[in-house]
Coordinates of C-alpha atoms and ligand atoms in Angstrom, one line a residue:
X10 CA 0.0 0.0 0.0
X11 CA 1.0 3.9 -0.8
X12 CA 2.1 6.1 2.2
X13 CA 0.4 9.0 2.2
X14 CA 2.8 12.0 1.5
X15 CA 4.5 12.9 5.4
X16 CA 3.2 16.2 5.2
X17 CA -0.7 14.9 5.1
X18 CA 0.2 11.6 7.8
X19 CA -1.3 12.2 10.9
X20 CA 1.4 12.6 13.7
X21 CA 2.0 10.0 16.3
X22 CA 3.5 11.8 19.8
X23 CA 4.5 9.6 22.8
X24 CA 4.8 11.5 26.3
X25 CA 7.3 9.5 28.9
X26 CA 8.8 10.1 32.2
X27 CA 9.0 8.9 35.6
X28 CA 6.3 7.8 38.2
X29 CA 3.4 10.8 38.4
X30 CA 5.7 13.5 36.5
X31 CA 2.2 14.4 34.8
X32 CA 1.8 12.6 31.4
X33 CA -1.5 11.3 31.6
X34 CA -2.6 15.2 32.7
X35 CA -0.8 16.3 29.5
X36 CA -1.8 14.2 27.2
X37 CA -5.9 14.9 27.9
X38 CA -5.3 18.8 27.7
X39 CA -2.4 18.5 24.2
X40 CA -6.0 15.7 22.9
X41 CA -8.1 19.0 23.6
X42 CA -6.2 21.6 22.0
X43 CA -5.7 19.8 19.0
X44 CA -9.0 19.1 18.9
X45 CA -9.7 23.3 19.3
X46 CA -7.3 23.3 15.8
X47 CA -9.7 21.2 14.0
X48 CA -7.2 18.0 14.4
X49 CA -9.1 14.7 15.2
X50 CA -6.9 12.7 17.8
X51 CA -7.2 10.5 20.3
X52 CA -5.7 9.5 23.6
X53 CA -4.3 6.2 24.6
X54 CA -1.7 4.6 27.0
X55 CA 0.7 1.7 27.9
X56 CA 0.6 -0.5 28.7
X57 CA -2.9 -0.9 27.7
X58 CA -5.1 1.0 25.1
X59 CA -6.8 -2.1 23.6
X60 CA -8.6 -5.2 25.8
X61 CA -5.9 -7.5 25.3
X62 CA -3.1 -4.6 26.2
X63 CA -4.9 -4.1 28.9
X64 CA -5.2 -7.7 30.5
X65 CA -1.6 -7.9 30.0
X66 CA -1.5 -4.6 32.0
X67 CA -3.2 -5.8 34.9
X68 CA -0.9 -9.3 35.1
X69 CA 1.8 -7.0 35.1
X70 CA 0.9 -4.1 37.1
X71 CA -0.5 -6.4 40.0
X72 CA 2.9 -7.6 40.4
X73 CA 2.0 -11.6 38.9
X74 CA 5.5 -11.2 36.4
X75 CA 7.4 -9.7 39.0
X76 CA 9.4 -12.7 39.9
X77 CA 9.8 -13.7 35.9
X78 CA 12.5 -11.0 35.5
X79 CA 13.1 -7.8 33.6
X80 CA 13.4 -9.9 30.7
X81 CA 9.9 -11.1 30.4
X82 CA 8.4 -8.5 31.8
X83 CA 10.2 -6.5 28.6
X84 CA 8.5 -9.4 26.4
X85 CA 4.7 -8.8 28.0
X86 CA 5.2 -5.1 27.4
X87 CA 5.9 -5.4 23.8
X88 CA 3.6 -8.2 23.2
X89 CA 1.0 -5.8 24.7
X90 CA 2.4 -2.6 22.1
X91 CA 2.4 -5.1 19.1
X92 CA -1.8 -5.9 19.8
X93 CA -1.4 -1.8 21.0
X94 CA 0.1 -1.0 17.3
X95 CA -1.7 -3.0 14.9
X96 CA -5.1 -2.5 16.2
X97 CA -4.9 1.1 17.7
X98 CA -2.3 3.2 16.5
X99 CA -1.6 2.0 13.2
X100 CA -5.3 2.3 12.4
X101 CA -6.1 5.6 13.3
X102 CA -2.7 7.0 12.0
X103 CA -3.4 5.3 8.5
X104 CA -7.2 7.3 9.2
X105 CA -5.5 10.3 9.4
X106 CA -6.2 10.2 13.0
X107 CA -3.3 12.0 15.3
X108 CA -2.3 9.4 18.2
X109 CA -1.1 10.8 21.5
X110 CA -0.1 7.7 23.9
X111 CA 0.9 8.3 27.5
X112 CA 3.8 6.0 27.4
X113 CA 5.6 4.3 24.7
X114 CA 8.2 1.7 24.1
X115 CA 11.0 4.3 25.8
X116 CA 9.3 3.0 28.6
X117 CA 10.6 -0.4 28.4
X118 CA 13.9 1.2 27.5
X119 CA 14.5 2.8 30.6
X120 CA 12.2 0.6 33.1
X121 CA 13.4 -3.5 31.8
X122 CA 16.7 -2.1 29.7
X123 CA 18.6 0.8 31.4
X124 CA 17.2 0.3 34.4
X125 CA 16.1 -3.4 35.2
X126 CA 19.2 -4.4 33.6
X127 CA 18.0 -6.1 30.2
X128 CA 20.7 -5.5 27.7
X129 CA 19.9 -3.5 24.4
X130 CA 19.9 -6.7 22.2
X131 CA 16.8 -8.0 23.3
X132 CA 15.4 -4.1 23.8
X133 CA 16.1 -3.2 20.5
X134 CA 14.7 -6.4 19.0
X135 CA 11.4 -6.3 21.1
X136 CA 11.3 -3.0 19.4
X137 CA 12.0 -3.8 15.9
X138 CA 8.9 -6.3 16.5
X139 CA 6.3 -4.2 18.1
X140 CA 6.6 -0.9 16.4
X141 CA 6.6 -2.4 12.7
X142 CA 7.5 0.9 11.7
X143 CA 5.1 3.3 14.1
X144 CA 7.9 5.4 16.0
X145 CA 6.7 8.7 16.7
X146 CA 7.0 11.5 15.8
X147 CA 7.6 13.2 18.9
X148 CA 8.3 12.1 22.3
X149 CA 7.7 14.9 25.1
X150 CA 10.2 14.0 28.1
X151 CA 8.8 14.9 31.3
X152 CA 11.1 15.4 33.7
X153 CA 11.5 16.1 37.3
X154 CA 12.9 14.9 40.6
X155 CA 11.3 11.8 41.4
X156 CA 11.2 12.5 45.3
X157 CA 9.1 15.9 44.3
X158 CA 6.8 14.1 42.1
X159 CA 5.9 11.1 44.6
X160 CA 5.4 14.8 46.7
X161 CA 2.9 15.8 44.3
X162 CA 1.2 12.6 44.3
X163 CA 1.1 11.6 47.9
X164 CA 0.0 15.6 48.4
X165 CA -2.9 15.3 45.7
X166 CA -4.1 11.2 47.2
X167 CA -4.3 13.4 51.1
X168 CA -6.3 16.0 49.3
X169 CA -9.0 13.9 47.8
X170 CA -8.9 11.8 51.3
X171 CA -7.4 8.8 48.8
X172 CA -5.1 5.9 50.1
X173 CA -2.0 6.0 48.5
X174 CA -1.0 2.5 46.7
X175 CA 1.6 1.9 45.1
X176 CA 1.8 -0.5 42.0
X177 CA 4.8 -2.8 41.3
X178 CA 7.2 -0.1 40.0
X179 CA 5.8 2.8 42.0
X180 CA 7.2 0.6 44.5
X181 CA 10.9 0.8 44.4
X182 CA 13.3 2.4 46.2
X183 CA 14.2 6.3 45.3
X184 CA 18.0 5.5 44.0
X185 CA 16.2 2.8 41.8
X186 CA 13.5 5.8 40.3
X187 CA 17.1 8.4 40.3
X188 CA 18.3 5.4 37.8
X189 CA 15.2 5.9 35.9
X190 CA 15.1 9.5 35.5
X191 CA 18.6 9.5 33.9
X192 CA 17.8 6.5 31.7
X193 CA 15.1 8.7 29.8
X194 CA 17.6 11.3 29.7
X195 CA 20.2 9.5 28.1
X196 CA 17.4 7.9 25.7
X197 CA 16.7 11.5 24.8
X198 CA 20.1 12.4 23.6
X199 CA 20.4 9.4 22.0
X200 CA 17.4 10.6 20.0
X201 CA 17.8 14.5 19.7
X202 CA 15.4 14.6 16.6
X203 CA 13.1 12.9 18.2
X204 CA 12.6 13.7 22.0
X205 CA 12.2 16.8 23.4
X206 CA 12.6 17.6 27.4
X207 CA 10.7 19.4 29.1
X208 CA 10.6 20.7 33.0
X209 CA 7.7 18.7 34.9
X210 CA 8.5 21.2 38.1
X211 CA 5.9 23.8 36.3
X212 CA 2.2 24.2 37.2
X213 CA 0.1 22.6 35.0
X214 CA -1.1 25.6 32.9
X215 CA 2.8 26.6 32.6
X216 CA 3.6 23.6 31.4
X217 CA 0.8 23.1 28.7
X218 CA 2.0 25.9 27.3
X219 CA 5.4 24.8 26.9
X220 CA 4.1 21.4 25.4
X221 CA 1.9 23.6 23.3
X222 CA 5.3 25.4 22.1
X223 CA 6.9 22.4 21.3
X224 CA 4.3 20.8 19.1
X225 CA 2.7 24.4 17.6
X226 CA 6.2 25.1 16.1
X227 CA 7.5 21.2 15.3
X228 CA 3.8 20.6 13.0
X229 CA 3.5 24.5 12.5
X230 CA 2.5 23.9 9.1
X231 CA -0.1 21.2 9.6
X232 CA -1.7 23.6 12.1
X233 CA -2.1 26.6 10.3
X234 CA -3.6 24.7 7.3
X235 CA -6.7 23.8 9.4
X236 CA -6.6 26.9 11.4
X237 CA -7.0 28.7 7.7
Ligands
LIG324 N1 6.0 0.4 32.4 C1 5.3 0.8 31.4 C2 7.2 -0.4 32.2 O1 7.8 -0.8 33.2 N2 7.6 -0.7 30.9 C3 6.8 -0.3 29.8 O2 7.2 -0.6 28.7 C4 5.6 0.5 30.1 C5 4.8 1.0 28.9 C6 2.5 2.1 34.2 C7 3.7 1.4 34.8 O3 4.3 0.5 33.9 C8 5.6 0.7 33.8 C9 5.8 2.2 34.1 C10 4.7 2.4 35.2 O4 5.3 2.1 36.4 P1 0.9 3.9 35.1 O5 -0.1 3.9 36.2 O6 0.5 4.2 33.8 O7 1.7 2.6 35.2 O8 2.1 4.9 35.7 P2 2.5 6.3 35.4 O9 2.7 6.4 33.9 O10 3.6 6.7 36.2 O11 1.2 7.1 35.7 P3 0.9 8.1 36.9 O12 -0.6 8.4 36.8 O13 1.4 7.7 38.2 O14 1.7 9.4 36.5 P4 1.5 10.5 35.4 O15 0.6 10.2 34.4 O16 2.9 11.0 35.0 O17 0.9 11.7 36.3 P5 -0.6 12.3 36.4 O18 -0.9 13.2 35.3 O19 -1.5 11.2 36.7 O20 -0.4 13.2 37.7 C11 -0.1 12.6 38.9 C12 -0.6 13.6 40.1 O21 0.0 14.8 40.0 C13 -0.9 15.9 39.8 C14 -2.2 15.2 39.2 O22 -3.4 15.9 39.5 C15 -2.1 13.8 39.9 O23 -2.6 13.9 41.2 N3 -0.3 16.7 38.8 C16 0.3 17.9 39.1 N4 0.5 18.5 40.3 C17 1.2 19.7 40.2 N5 1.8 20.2 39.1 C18 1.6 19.6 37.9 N6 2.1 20.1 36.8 C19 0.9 18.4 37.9 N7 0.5 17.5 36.9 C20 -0.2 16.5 37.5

């Protein structure tokens, strides 16, 4: 089948980061101001975003792979983005649909790779197998000092009179989460073109608009042709 032209595609942008740094907030106010420029999108996640993703993403979350290893946990992730790709993204990209998922396959980069310890072999060919092609194209880096975000978040669950529980990875210790933060760091100069880092440590309103930035000027001209 034809590609259409990259200049018509619909664009495919991942947000990733540490534990509560703020995607998922992102991601539903970037869906609803494309949406204000006349661009259809929609919102997903991972791991999850179709019914098979997301059984996967309960037997993982709830801790049943934990004693498996990082290596098979990095295997369920990217059996859950392949089902995630060819039924979800791929779809509504070929639709002209723009895709914004909270979380991406950087995620099992840094969380089973550069952190758990699973070399880049296996990472890179779990990757070559569940993208089939789909990287995006753009990855907003959130990032922020993971003791300040678990701040936020334990601050937000004693507001809302919430118990705050922890799933498997929300679980480790801090130096394990410090490991983590510079893991998607280095993944984002190792990918300059394609990752973009941005402060977390911002109100949310602030930091919208520097998303907002960031994408405006990257797909300026695909913007101002359905602004017109
Ligand atoms: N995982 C995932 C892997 O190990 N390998 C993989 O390949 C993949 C895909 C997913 C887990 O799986 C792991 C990573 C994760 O551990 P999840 O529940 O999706 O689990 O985990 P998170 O992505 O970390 O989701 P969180 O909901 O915890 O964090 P978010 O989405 O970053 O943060 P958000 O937007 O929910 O906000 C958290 C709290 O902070 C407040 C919000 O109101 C909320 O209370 N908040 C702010 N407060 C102040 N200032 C701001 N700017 C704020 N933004 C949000």
């Amino acid at each position: 089948m034809l590609e259409a032209p990259i200049a018509n595609r619909a664009r495919f942008i991942t947000f990733e980061g540490g534990e509560g740094v703020g995607k998922s907030t992102q991601v539903k106010r970037l869906l609803q101001k494309l949406q204000r420029h006349a661009i259809e999108a929609v919102r997903t996640r991972e791991p999850g975003g179709t019914p098979k993703a997301e059984a996967i993403r309960s037997f993982i979350l709830q801790g049943r792979s934990e004693s498996w290893g990082a290596g098979a946990e990095a295997v369920l992730f990217a059996a859950a983005r392949l089902d995630h790709v060819t039924q979800l993204i791929a779809p509504n990209l070929a639709n002209g649909t723009w895709v914004l998922s909270d979380r991406f396959h950087d995620s099992t980069r840094a969380y089973q790779g550069l952190t758990g310890g699973v070399g880049d072999k296996l990472i890179d060919m779990l990757e070559r197998l569940a993208l089939d092609g789909h990287a995006p194209d753009l990855t907003i880096m959130l990032d922020m000092d993971p003791e300040a975000a678990f701040k936020r978040v334990a601050d937000r669950a004693l507001e809302d009179g919430l118990a705050l529980t922890g799933d498997r990875f929300e679980k480790e210790e801090l130096d394990w989460h410090i490991r983590l933060r510079e893991g998607f760091l280095s993944i984002a100069r190792n990918n300059p073109d394609r990752c973009v880092v941005i402060s977390a440590a911002q109100n949310e309103d602030a930091l919208e608009a520097a998303i907002w930035d960031v994408v405006s000027k990257r797909f300026a001209d695909l913007l101002s042709e359905t602004q017109a």
